[in-house]
mmCIF file of C-alpha atoms in Angstrom:
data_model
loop_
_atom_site.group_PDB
_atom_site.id
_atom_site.type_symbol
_atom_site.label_atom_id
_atom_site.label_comp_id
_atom_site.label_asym_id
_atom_site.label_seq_id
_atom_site.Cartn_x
_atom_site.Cartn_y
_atom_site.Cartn_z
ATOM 1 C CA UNK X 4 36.055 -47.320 1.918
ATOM 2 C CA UNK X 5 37.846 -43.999 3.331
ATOM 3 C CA UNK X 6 40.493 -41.635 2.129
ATOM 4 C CA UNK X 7 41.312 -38.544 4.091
ATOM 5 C CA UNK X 8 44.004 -35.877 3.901
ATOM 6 C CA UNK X 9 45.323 -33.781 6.169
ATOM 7 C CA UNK X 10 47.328 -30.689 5.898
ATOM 8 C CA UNK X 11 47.500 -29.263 9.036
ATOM 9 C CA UNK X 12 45.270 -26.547 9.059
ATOM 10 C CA UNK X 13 43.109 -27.734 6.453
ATOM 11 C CA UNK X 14 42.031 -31.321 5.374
ATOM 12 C CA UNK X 15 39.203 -33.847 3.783
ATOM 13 C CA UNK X 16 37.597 -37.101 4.330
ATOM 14 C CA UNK X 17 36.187 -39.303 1.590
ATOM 15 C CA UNK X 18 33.806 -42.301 2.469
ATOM 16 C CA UNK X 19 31.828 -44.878 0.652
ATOM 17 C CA UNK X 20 29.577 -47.717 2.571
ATOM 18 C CA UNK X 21 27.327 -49.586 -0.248
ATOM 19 C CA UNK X 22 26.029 -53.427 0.800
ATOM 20 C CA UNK X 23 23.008 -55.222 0.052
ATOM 21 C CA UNK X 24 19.608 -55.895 1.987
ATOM 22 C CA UNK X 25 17.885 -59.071 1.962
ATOM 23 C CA UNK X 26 14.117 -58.757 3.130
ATOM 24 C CA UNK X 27 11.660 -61.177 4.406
ATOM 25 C CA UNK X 28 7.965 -60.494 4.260
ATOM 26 C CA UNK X 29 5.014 -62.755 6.126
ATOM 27 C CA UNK X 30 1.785 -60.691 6.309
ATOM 28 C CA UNK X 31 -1.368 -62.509 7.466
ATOM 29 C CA UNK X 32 -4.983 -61.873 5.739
ATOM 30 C CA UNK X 33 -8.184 -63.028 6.804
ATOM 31 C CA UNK X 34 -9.874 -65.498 4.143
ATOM 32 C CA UNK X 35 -13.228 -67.359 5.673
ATOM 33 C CA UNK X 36 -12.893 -69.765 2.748
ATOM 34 C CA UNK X 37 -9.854 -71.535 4.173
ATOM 35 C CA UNK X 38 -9.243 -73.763 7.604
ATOM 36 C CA UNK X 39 -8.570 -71.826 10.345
ATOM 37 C CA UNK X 40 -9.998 -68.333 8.705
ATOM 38 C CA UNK X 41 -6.188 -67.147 8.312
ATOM 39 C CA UNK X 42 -3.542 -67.495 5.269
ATOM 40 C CA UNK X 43 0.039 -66.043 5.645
ATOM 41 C CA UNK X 44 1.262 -64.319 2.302
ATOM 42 C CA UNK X 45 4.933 -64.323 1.976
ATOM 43 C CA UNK X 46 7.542 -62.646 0.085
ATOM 44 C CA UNK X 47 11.730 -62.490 -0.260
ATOM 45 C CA UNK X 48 12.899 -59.463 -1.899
ATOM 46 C CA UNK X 49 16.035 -57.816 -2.204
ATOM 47 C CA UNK X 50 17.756 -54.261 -2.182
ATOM 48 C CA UNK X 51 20.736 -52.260 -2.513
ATOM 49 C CA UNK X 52 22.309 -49.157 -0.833
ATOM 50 C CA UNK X 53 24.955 -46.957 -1.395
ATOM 51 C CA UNK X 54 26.553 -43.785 0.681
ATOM 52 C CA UNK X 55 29.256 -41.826 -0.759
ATOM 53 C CA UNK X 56 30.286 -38.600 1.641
ATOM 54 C CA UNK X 57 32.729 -35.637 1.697
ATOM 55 C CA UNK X 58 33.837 -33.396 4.524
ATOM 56 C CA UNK X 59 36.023 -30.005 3.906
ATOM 57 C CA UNK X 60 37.606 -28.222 7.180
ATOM 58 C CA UNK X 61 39.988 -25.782 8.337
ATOM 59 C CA UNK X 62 41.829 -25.369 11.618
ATOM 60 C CA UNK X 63 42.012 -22.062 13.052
ATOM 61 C CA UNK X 64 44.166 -21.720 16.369
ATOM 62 C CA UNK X 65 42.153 -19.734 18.347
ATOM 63 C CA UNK X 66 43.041 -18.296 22.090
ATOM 64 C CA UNK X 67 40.320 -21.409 23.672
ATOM 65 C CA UNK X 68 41.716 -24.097 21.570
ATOM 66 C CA UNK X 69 41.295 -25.163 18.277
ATOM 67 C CA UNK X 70 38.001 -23.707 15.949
ATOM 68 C CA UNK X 71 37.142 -26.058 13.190
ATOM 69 C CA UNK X 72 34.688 -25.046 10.677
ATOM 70 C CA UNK X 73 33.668 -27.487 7.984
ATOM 71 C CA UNK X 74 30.661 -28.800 5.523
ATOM 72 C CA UNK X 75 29.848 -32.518 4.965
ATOM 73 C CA UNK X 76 28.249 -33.531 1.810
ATOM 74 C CA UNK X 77 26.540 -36.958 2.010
ATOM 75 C CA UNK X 78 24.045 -38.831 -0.403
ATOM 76 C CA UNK X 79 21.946 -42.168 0.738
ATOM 77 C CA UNK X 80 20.375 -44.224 -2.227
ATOM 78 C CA UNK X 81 18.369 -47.142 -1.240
ATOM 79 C CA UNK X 82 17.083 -49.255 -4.219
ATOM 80 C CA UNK X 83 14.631 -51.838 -3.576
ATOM 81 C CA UNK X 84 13.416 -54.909 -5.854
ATOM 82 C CA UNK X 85 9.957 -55.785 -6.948
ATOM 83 C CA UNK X 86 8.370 -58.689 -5.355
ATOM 84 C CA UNK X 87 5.276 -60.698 -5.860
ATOM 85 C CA UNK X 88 3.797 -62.199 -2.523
ATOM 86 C CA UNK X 89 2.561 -66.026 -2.512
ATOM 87 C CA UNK X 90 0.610 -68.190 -0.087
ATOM 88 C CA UNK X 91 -2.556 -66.460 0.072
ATOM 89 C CA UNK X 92 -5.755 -65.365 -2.483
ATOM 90 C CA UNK X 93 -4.969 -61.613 -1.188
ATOM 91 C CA UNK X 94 -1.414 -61.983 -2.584
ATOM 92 C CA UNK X 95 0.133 -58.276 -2.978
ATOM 93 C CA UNK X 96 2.447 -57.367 -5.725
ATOM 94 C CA UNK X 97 4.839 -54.582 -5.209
ATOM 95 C CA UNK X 98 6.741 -52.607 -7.680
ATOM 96 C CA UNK X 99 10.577 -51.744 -7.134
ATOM 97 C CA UNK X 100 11.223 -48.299 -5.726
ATOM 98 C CA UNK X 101 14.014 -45.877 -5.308
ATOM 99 C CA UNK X 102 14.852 -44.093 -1.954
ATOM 100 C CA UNK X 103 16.931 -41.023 -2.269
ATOM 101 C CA UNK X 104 18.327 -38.779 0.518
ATOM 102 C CA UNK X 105 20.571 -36.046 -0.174
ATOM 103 C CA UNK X 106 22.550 -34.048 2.779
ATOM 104 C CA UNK X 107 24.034 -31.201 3.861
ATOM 105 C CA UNK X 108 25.851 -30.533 7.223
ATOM 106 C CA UNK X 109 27.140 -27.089 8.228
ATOM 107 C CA UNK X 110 29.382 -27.366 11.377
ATOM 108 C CA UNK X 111 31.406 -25.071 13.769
ATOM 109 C CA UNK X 112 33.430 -27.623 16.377
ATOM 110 C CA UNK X 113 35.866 -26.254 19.362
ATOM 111 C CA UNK X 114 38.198 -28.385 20.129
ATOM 112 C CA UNK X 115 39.529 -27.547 23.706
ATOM 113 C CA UNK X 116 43.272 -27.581 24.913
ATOM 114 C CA UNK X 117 44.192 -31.129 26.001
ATOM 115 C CA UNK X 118 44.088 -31.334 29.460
ATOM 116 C CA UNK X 119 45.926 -34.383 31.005
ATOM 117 C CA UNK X 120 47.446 -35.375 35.002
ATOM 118 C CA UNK X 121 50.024 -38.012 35.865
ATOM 119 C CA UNK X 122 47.712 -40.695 35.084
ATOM 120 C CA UNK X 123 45.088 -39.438 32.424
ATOM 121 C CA UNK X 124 44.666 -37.432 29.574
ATOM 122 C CA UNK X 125 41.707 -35.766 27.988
ATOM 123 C CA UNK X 126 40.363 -33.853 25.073
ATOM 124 C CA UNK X 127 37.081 -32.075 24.980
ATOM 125 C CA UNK X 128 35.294 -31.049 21.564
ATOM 126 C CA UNK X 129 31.934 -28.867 21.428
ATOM 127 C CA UNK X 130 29.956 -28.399 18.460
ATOM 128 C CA UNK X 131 27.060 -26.947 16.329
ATOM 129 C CA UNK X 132 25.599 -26.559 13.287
ATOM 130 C CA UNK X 133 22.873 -27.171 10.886
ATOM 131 C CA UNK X 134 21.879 -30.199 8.294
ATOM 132 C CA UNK X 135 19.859 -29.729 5.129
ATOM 133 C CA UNK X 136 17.939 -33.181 4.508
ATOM 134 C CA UNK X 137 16.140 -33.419 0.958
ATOM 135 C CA UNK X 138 14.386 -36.872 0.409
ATOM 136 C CA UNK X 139 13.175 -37.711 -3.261
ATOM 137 C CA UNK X 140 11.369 -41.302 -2.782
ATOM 138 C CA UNK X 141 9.568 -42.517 -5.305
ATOM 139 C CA UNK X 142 5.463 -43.796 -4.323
ATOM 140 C CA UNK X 143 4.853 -47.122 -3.336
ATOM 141 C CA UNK X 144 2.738 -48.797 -6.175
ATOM 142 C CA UNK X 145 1.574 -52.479 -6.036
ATOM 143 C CA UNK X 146 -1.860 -54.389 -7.555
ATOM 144 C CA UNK X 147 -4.044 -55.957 -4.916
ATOM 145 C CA UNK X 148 -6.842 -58.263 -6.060
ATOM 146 C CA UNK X 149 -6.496 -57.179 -9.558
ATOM 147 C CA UNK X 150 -6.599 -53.391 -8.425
ATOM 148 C CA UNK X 151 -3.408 -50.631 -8.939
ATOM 149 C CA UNK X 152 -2.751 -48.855 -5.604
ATOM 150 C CA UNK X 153 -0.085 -46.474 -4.662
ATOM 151 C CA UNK X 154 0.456 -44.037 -1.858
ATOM 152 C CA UNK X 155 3.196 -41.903 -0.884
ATOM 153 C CA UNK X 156 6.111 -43.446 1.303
ATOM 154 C CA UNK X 157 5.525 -40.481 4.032
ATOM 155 C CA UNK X 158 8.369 -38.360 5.255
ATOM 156 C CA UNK X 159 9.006 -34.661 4.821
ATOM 157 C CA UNK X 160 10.667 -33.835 1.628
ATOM 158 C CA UNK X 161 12.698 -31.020 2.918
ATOM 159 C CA UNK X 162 13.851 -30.894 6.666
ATOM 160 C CA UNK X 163 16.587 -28.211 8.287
ATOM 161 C CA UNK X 164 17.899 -29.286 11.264
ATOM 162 C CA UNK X 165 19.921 -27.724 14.330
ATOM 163 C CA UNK X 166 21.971 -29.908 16.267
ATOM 164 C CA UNK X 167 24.525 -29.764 19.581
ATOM 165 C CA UNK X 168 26.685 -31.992 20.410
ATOM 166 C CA UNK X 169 30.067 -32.735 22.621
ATOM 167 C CA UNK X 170 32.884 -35.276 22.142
ATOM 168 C CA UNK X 171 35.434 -36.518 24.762
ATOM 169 C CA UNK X 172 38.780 -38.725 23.809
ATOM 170 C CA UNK X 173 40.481 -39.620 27.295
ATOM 171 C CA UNK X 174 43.547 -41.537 27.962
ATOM 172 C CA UNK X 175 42.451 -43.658 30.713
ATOM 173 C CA UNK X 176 45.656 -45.519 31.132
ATOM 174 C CA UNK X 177 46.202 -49.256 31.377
ATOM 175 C CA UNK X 178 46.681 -48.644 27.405
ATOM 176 C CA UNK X 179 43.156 -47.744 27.289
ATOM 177 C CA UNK X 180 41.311 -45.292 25.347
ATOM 178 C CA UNK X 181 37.787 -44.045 25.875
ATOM 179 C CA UNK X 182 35.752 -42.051 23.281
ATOM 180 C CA UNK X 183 32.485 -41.038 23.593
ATOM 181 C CA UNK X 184 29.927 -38.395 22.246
ATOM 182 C CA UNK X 185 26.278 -37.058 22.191
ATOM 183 C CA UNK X 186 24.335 -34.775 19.740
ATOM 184 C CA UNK X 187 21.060 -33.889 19.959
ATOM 185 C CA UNK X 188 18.980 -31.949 17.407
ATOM 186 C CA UNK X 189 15.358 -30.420 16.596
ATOM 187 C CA UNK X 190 14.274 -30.238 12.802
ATOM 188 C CA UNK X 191 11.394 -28.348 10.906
ATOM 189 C CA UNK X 192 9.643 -31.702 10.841
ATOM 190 C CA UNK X 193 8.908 -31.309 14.898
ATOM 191 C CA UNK X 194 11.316 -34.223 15.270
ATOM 192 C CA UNK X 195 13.666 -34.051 18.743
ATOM 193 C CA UNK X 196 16.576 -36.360 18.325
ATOM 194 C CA UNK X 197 19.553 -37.520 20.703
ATOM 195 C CA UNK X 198 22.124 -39.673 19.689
ATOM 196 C CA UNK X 199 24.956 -40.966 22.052
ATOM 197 C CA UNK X 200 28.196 -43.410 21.540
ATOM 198 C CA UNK X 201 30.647 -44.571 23.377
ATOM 199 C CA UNK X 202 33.840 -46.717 22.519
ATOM 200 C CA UNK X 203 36.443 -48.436 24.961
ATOM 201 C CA UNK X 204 39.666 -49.797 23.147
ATOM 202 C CA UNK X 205 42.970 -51.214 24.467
ATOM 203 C CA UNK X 206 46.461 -50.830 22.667
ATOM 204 C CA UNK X 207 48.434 -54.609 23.060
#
């Protein structure tokens, strides 16, 4: 779902994405006891996520275009189901476990003055900022041959991250309209990420 308002110079965007996740597991384990040396443990579990968001921003006329400061709250739950494999004498059994991600996104965007020709017409946005990532996960426990093991699920559980990025909305004519964007970023984790889109749609 989405609800935004807009006031001109200042406005807000609401979203909420939540669906469910149905997994399939098939993990092979070596048992010499059996023909052919190999069984093939299986498992069906299911899970649920959910990913409310808000965005606050302001629109400041400035001499180069438009300046457009604004902060993005965002939260990513991921809740997972405990499952009991089957099919093998090395059957794992896996508790249910709760993913949490919690984010913050600081950005500064310049939106350009349109710039169009007889035929075509294009708007230019650059922009920077920084995103806070907090992950609370919870360890994966499960019993193996009658044995408790758990281990963490890995990740840092505090990242900042600085990130670039431009966006581009042209009227190409024809009734088309082409949008497209990159950002790229570098985090406290040593992670170097790019991310690119493009969209081509046609008014009938």
């Amino acid at each position: 779902g989405y609800l935004g308002y807009d006031a001109g110079a200042h406005f807000a965007e609401a979203a909420f994405v939540a669906g469910v996740l149905q997994e399939r597991s098939r993990r092979h384990v070596a048992n010499n006891l059996v023909l052919g040396g190999i069984e093939t443990a299986r498992a069906d579990f299911n899970g649920v996520f959910l990913s409310p968001s808000v965005t606050l921003g302001m629109r400041l006329p400035v001499t180069a275009g438009t300046l457009i400061p604004s902060v993005r709250l965002r939260y990513a739950g991921l809740f997972f189901d405990d499952y009991t494999e089957t099919g093998s004498d090395g059957d794992l059994a896996v508790s249910r476990r709760d993913v949490n991600v919690f984010e913050a996104r600081g950005q500064l965007a310049l939106a350009l003055a349109p710039v169009s020709t007889p035929s075509q017409a294009w708007q230019t946005k650059l922009r920077t900022g920084v995103d806070a990532i907090a992950q609370n996960s919870d360890d994966v426990s499960a019993t193996l041959l009658g044995q408790d093991i758990s281990f963490p699920a890995g990740g840092e559980q505090f990242v900042l991250r600085g990130f670039a990025g431009a966006d581009v909305a042209a009227e190409v004519g024809a009734g088309m309209t082409l949008n497209a964007g990159f950002e790229a970023g570098y985090g406290t984790d040593n992670a170097f990420t790019v991310r690119g889109q493009a969209r081509l749609s046609k008014a009938f």
